[in-house]
Amino acid sequence: MSRRIKGIAYAAVTTVLLSAALGGCGLAGTGSGGREAQTSKEDALTIGFAQVGEESDWRRANSRSIEDAFSAENGYNLLFEDAQNVPENQIKAVRNFIQLQVDYIVLEPILETGWDTVLEEVHEAGIPLIVADRSLDPSYEEYYDAWVGADYLLEGRKVCSWLQKYAEQAGLEPGELKLVNIQGTIGSSAQIGRYAALEEAAEANGWTLLAQARGDFTQAKGREAMQELLETYPELNVVYCDNDNEAYGAIDAIEAAGRVCGRDIRNGEIMILSFDAAAQGLTEVLNGRIACIGECNPHHGPRVREIITKLEAGETFEKIQRVEEGIFAADQTVKTVTAEEQEYPVTVVTEELIEARGY
């Protein structure tokens, strides 16, 4: 593959990047969404990375994984764009990458849809596209070379299986479970998959799904959503959060209202279920505030770099690559969960596990 950015052209790119940073959706520096470009050798591959934002601990760990994989020390020029959870910013970033003629574009899409025109532009420019983390609508499959990420529907099914098995162990009748869902960014693949699993399980098991509220994967909005849900549905006893940061906000709101987070539903406690499994989230499992967490693995950088290495060498690889993920609880009340006709072990959270988490 030719090196599109080198020599005088690369110096020009740096100037363009700094100018863009001052003008709004910057690709470098400390503007409204950009980060300093990592520069190495003039003939190094240049990677344009369009990130969702920095809305959560998980997202920041995910960004570090990409930055580490495509560091100058590893022989890459990385152009990092933080879209600040604004789809228009992300589309603009991809168009800037096309204009700069980067060697590869790595896209973590905010939403599954709305990409028709810009993906056609990427295709016409002949720039290989790798999608990571969240998915694109299946109609876009022809436009990207590979996808690396999680199976959000499977994640949700694991957590719902844990809840169903825990309820059986505790002698809870299905009708006693009254759930609410604090949702992530509406239209994101994580929100779509996790909600689909919850809706499916509620119908299959006879749970009462009271309501959904928007949390946008943030602690502040998670707290706000939980406050409103408690006021409207005081009978709720299970909160299904689309990520850990929403769960932290929910815990804040529950405790501020004088309620208790825990698993003893019959005695008025409110059970929190979550996704991500960051160190703080696992700590909340250990201290009893979160009952169960489905892991969402943020370390996509090495897998994406491996794909680019194979593309450079003309080697074949699987187009769809899923990362491995577990499920965590405080004890072995539920030892395994069942999802898609497979058994998955439940990992008991320990201090040692938390210390080794790394994010």
XYZ file of C-alpha atoms in Angstrom:
359
model
C 0.000 0.000 0.000
C 1.320 3.460 -0.859
C 2.210 5.897 1.902
C -0.099 8.824 1.200
C 1.364 11.189 3.793
C 5.118 11.769 3.814
C 7.785 14.387 3.309
C 6.548 17.901 2.591
C 2.994 16.581 2.374
C 3.153 15.416 5.994
C 4.376 18.828 7.128
C 1.394 20.348 5.319
C -0.907 17.912 7.076
C 0.405 19.021 10.466
C -0.370 22.634 9.566
C -3.881 21.705 8.455
C -4.439 19.781 11.670
C -3.423 22.680 13.871
C -5.619 25.062 11.920
C -8.567 22.674 12.170
C -8.114 22.437 15.916
C -8.642 26.173 16.251
C -11.721 26.146 14.083
C -14.105 23.754 15.832
C -14.000 20.018 15.280
C -10.213 19.928 15.452
C -8.071 16.952 14.589
C -5.144 18.010 16.732
C -4.163 20.201 19.642
C -6.577 20.967 22.448
C -9.563 22.358 20.556
C -13.200 21.282 20.860
C -12.641 17.647 20.103
C -9.159 16.881 18.872
C -6.025 15.547 20.508
C -2.435 16.146 19.682
C -1.441 14.109 16.638
C 1.140 11.444 17.359
C 3.914 11.759 14.788
C 6.704 9.364 13.973
C 8.576 8.757 10.710
C 7.560 10.354 7.462
C 6.978 6.982 5.806
C 4.927 5.572 8.697
C 1.332 4.589 8.218
C -1.104 7.339 9.157
C -4.240 6.198 10.987
C -7.284 8.434 11.328
C -9.257 7.467 14.419
C -12.812 8.820 14.851
C -13.779 8.186 18.476
C -17.241 8.554 20.014
C -16.227 10.789 22.928
C -15.103 10.505 26.542
C -18.439 9.837 28.194
C -17.332 6.973 30.405
C -14.435 5.166 32.066
C -14.831 2.439 29.445
C -14.491 4.906 26.578
C -11.321 6.421 28.005
C -9.804 2.937 28.404
C -10.806 2.147 24.836
C -9.109 5.317 23.565
C -5.919 4.463 25.445
C -5.917 1.029 23.838
C -6.021 2.554 20.341
C -3.442 5.210 21.231
C -1.059 2.616 22.644
C -1.459 0.305 19.645
C -0.801 3.096 17.118
C 1.828 5.051 19.030
C 4.816 6.723 17.442
C 6.974 4.174 19.252
C 5.147 1.435 17.341
C 5.800 3.243 14.064
C 2.493 4.997 13.347
C 1.141 8.502 12.891
C -2.183 8.602 14.759
C -4.698 11.371 14.098
C -7.225 11.197 16.943
C -10.619 12.880 16.746
C -12.997 12.971 19.726
C -16.485 13.602 18.309
C -17.880 14.516 21.748
C -20.900 12.268 21.136
C -22.096 14.459 18.273
C -22.722 12.437 15.065
C -22.122 15.475 12.853
C -18.670 15.944 14.394
C -17.808 12.342 13.634
C -18.892 12.618 10.007
C -16.832 15.801 9.678
C -13.813 14.010 11.157
C -14.077 11.172 8.635
C -14.309 13.696 5.790
C -11.189 15.444 7.103
C -9.378 12.108 7.137
C -10.362 11.611 3.502
C -9.075 15.085 2.612
C -5.793 14.354 4.395
C -5.494 11.043 2.525
C -4.711 8.952 5.579
C -3.723 5.322 5.043
C -6.487 3.841 7.213
C -9.605 5.066 8.984
C -10.710 3.496 12.264
C -14.292 4.421 13.124
C -16.152 3.805 16.374
C -19.612 4.981 15.248
C -21.851 6.910 17.614
C -24.951 5.662 15.794
C -25.621 2.677 13.542
C -27.277 4.712 10.777
C -26.787 8.011 8.943
C -23.553 7.065 7.214
C -24.695 6.574 3.608
C -22.924 9.490 1.922
C -19.689 9.634 3.883
C -19.045 5.882 3.646
C -19.442 6.153 -0.122
C -16.842 8.937 -0.023
C -14.436 6.733 1.953
C -14.960 3.944 -0.571
C -14.344 6.247 -3.535
C -11.152 7.532 -1.891
C -9.858 3.956 -1.650
C -9.080 4.226 2.065
C -9.542 0.969 4.013
C -12.064 1.359 6.833
C -12.086 -0.605 10.085
C -15.105 -0.293 12.363
C -14.577 -0.932 16.071
C -16.705 -1.130 19.212
C -20.213 -0.160 18.092
C -21.653 -1.596 14.911
C -22.983 -0.076 11.720
C -26.298 -1.025 10.182
C -25.916 -4.256 8.143
C -26.645 -2.328 4.945
C -23.187 -0.722 5.250
C -21.210 -3.971 5.408
C -19.728 -3.576 1.929
C -18.056 -0.309 2.938
C -15.742 -1.567 5.673
C -12.928 -4.100 5.640
C -13.327 -5.397 9.200
C -15.241 -4.937 12.425
C -13.861 -5.494 15.939
C -16.091 -5.338 18.976
C -18.550 -6.894 21.381
C -21.774 -8.817 20.936
C -24.105 -6.502 22.846
C -27.110 -8.764 22.499
C -25.104 -11.635 23.989
C -23.890 -9.373 26.811
C -27.482 -8.533 27.650
C -28.606 -12.140 27.467
C -25.888 -13.157 29.940
C -26.940 -10.545 32.495
C -30.623 -11.391 32.028
C -29.809 -15.070 32.528
C -28.053 -14.185 35.781
C -31.136 -12.295 36.969
C -33.455 -15.154 36.044
C -31.276 -17.729 37.836
C -30.795 -15.486 40.861
C -34.560 -14.962 41.150
C -35.078 -18.729 41.095
C -32.428 -19.268 43.787
C -34.005 -16.537 45.949
C -37.506 -17.932 45.510
C -38.771 -14.794 43.788
C -41.849 -15.067 41.622
C -41.494 -13.557 38.138
C -44.169 -10.967 38.864
C -42.165 -9.665 41.822
C -39.455 -8.321 39.505
C -40.275 -4.740 38.479
C -37.577 -3.421 36.175
C -36.539 -0.123 34.663
C -33.860 0.408 32.021
C -31.490 3.383 32.034
C -30.482 3.426 28.397
C -27.299 4.505 26.680
C -27.184 6.737 23.602
C -30.382 5.927 21.731
C -29.610 4.310 18.389
C -26.146 3.090 19.375
C -25.527 -0.610 18.884
C -24.802 -1.096 22.607
C -28.172 0.399 23.559
C -30.015 -1.531 20.861
C -28.488 -4.912 21.715
C -28.750 -4.648 25.491
C -32.349 -3.435 25.385
C -33.324 -6.189 22.939
C -31.977 -8.771 25.407
C -33.892 -7.196 28.304
C -37.152 -6.963 26.394
C -36.782 -10.562 25.242
C -36.068 -11.832 28.775
C -38.868 -9.811 30.391
C -41.404 -11.293 28.003
C -40.032 -14.835 28.313
C -39.841 -14.796 32.126
C -42.916 -12.768 33.001
C -41.011 -9.808 34.496
C -42.653 -6.384 34.627
C -40.673 -3.910 32.525
C -41.963 -0.591 33.831
C -40.090 2.011 31.797
C -36.980 3.159 29.993
C -35.132 6.443 30.598
C -32.246 7.991 28.743
C -28.864 8.055 30.493
C -26.490 8.533 27.518
C -23.815 6.379 29.208
C -22.978 9.148 31.725
C -23.119 9.314 35.512
C -24.859 12.691 35.588
C -27.669 11.617 33.275
C -27.891 8.241 34.981
C -28.565 10.015 38.280
C -31.117 12.323 36.672
C -32.912 9.407 35.019
C -32.959 7.430 38.264
C -34.417 10.345 40.212
C -37.299 10.619 37.756
C -37.892 6.868 37.691
C -38.020 6.660 41.501
C -40.581 9.449 41.611
C -42.760 7.870 38.917
C -42.300 4.196 39.799
C -41.591 3.883 43.544
C -42.350 0.159 43.275
C -39.332 -0.510 40.991
C -36.805 -2.977 42.388
C -34.398 -3.796 39.526
C -32.436 -1.214 37.518
C -30.805 -2.421 34.297
C -28.141 0.156 33.387
C -26.516 0.190 29.975
C -23.083 0.931 31.471
C -21.226 1.372 34.746
C -21.283 5.162 34.738
C -25.067 5.180 34.526
C -25.060 2.685 37.404
C -22.940 5.033 39.544
C -25.471 7.794 38.907
C -28.348 5.457 39.732
C -26.680 4.490 43.009
C -26.254 8.174 43.890
C -29.941 8.857 43.267
C -31.186 5.755 45.101
C -29.145 6.502 48.206
C -30.083 10.201 48.112
C -33.725 9.102 48.165
C -33.086 7.056 51.310
C -33.310 3.716 49.529
C -30.744 0.890 49.627
C -28.932 -0.762 46.726
C -28.717 -4.515 47.150
C -30.211 -7.880 46.243
C -32.835 -8.254 48.996
C -35.764 -7.152 46.855
C -38.432 -8.394 49.262
C -37.077 -6.144 51.986
C -37.119 -3.043 49.819
C -33.621 -3.063 48.356
C -33.091 -2.093 44.723
C -30.955 -4.370 42.562
C -28.549 -2.766 40.081
C -27.400 -4.589 36.947
C -24.747 -3.057 34.715
C -22.287 -3.429 31.845
C -18.573 -2.629 31.287
C -16.843 -4.044 34.421
C -14.394 -1.210 35.016
C -12.493 -1.327 38.316
C -14.924 1.037 40.033
C -17.870 -1.004 38.813
C -16.309 -4.196 40.127
C -15.709 -2.430 43.440
C -19.432 -1.650 43.605
C -20.098 -5.357 43.052
C -17.760 -6.245 45.896
C -19.441 -3.780 48.258
C -22.918 -4.958 47.295
C -24.279 -1.926 45.449
C -24.182 -3.612 42.021
C -25.465 -7.183 41.822
C -24.046 -8.264 38.466
C -21.959 -6.766 35.661
C -21.608 -7.999 32.109
C -18.127 -7.280 30.804
C -17.581 -5.070 27.772
C -13.936 -5.390 26.757
C -12.424 -2.014 25.728
C -9.059 -3.299 24.511
C -9.581 -3.173 20.747
C -6.274 -1.572 19.781
C -4.136 -4.725 19.410
C -6.809 -6.489 17.338
C -7.236 -3.474 15.032
C -3.463 -3.171 14.601
C -3.262 -6.869 13.746
C -5.876 -6.399 11.031
C -4.002 -3.444 9.533
C -0.771 -5.456 9.587
C -2.500 -8.236 7.657
C -4.009 -5.779 5.180
C -0.538 -4.353 4.562
C 0.817 -7.862 3.955
C -2.078 -8.897 1.744
C -3.092 -11.647 4.169
C -6.615 -12.872 4.810
C -8.515 -12.521 8.096
C -12.005 -12.819 9.526
C -14.046 -9.726 8.699
C -16.102 -9.899 11.917
C -13.989 -10.274 15.064
C -15.554 -10.325 18.525
C -13.622 -9.731 21.729
C -13.879 -12.138 24.658
C -15.996 -11.029 27.620
C -17.055 -12.387 30.996
C -19.710 -11.764 33.634
C -19.120 -10.835 37.286
C -20.972 -11.103 40.595
C -20.112 -10.927 44.301
C -20.551 -14.642 45.012
C -21.478 -17.970 43.458
C -25.203 -17.853 44.123
C -25.328 -18.156 40.332
C -22.337 -20.156 39.100
C -23.087 -20.099 35.369
C -25.387 -18.284 32.987
C -26.971 -19.608 29.817
C -27.143 -17.599 26.609
C -27.577 -18.722 23.028
C -27.426 -22.379 24.104
C -24.031 -21.974 25.788
C -22.966 -21.939 29.427
C -20.717 -19.133 30.670
C -19.026 -19.115 34.099
C -19.761 -16.262 36.497
C -16.546 -14.803 37.898
C -16.575 -13.871 41.597
C -15.138 -10.395 42.181
C -12.115 -10.171 44.471
C -9.763 -7.389 45.550
C -7.032 -9.016 43.457
C -9.247 -8.931 40.362
C -9.988 -5.252 40.872
C -6.334 -4.347 41.410
C -5.393 -6.092 38.167
C -8.162 -4.448 36.125
C -6.123 -1.577 34.756
C -9.044 0.769 34.014
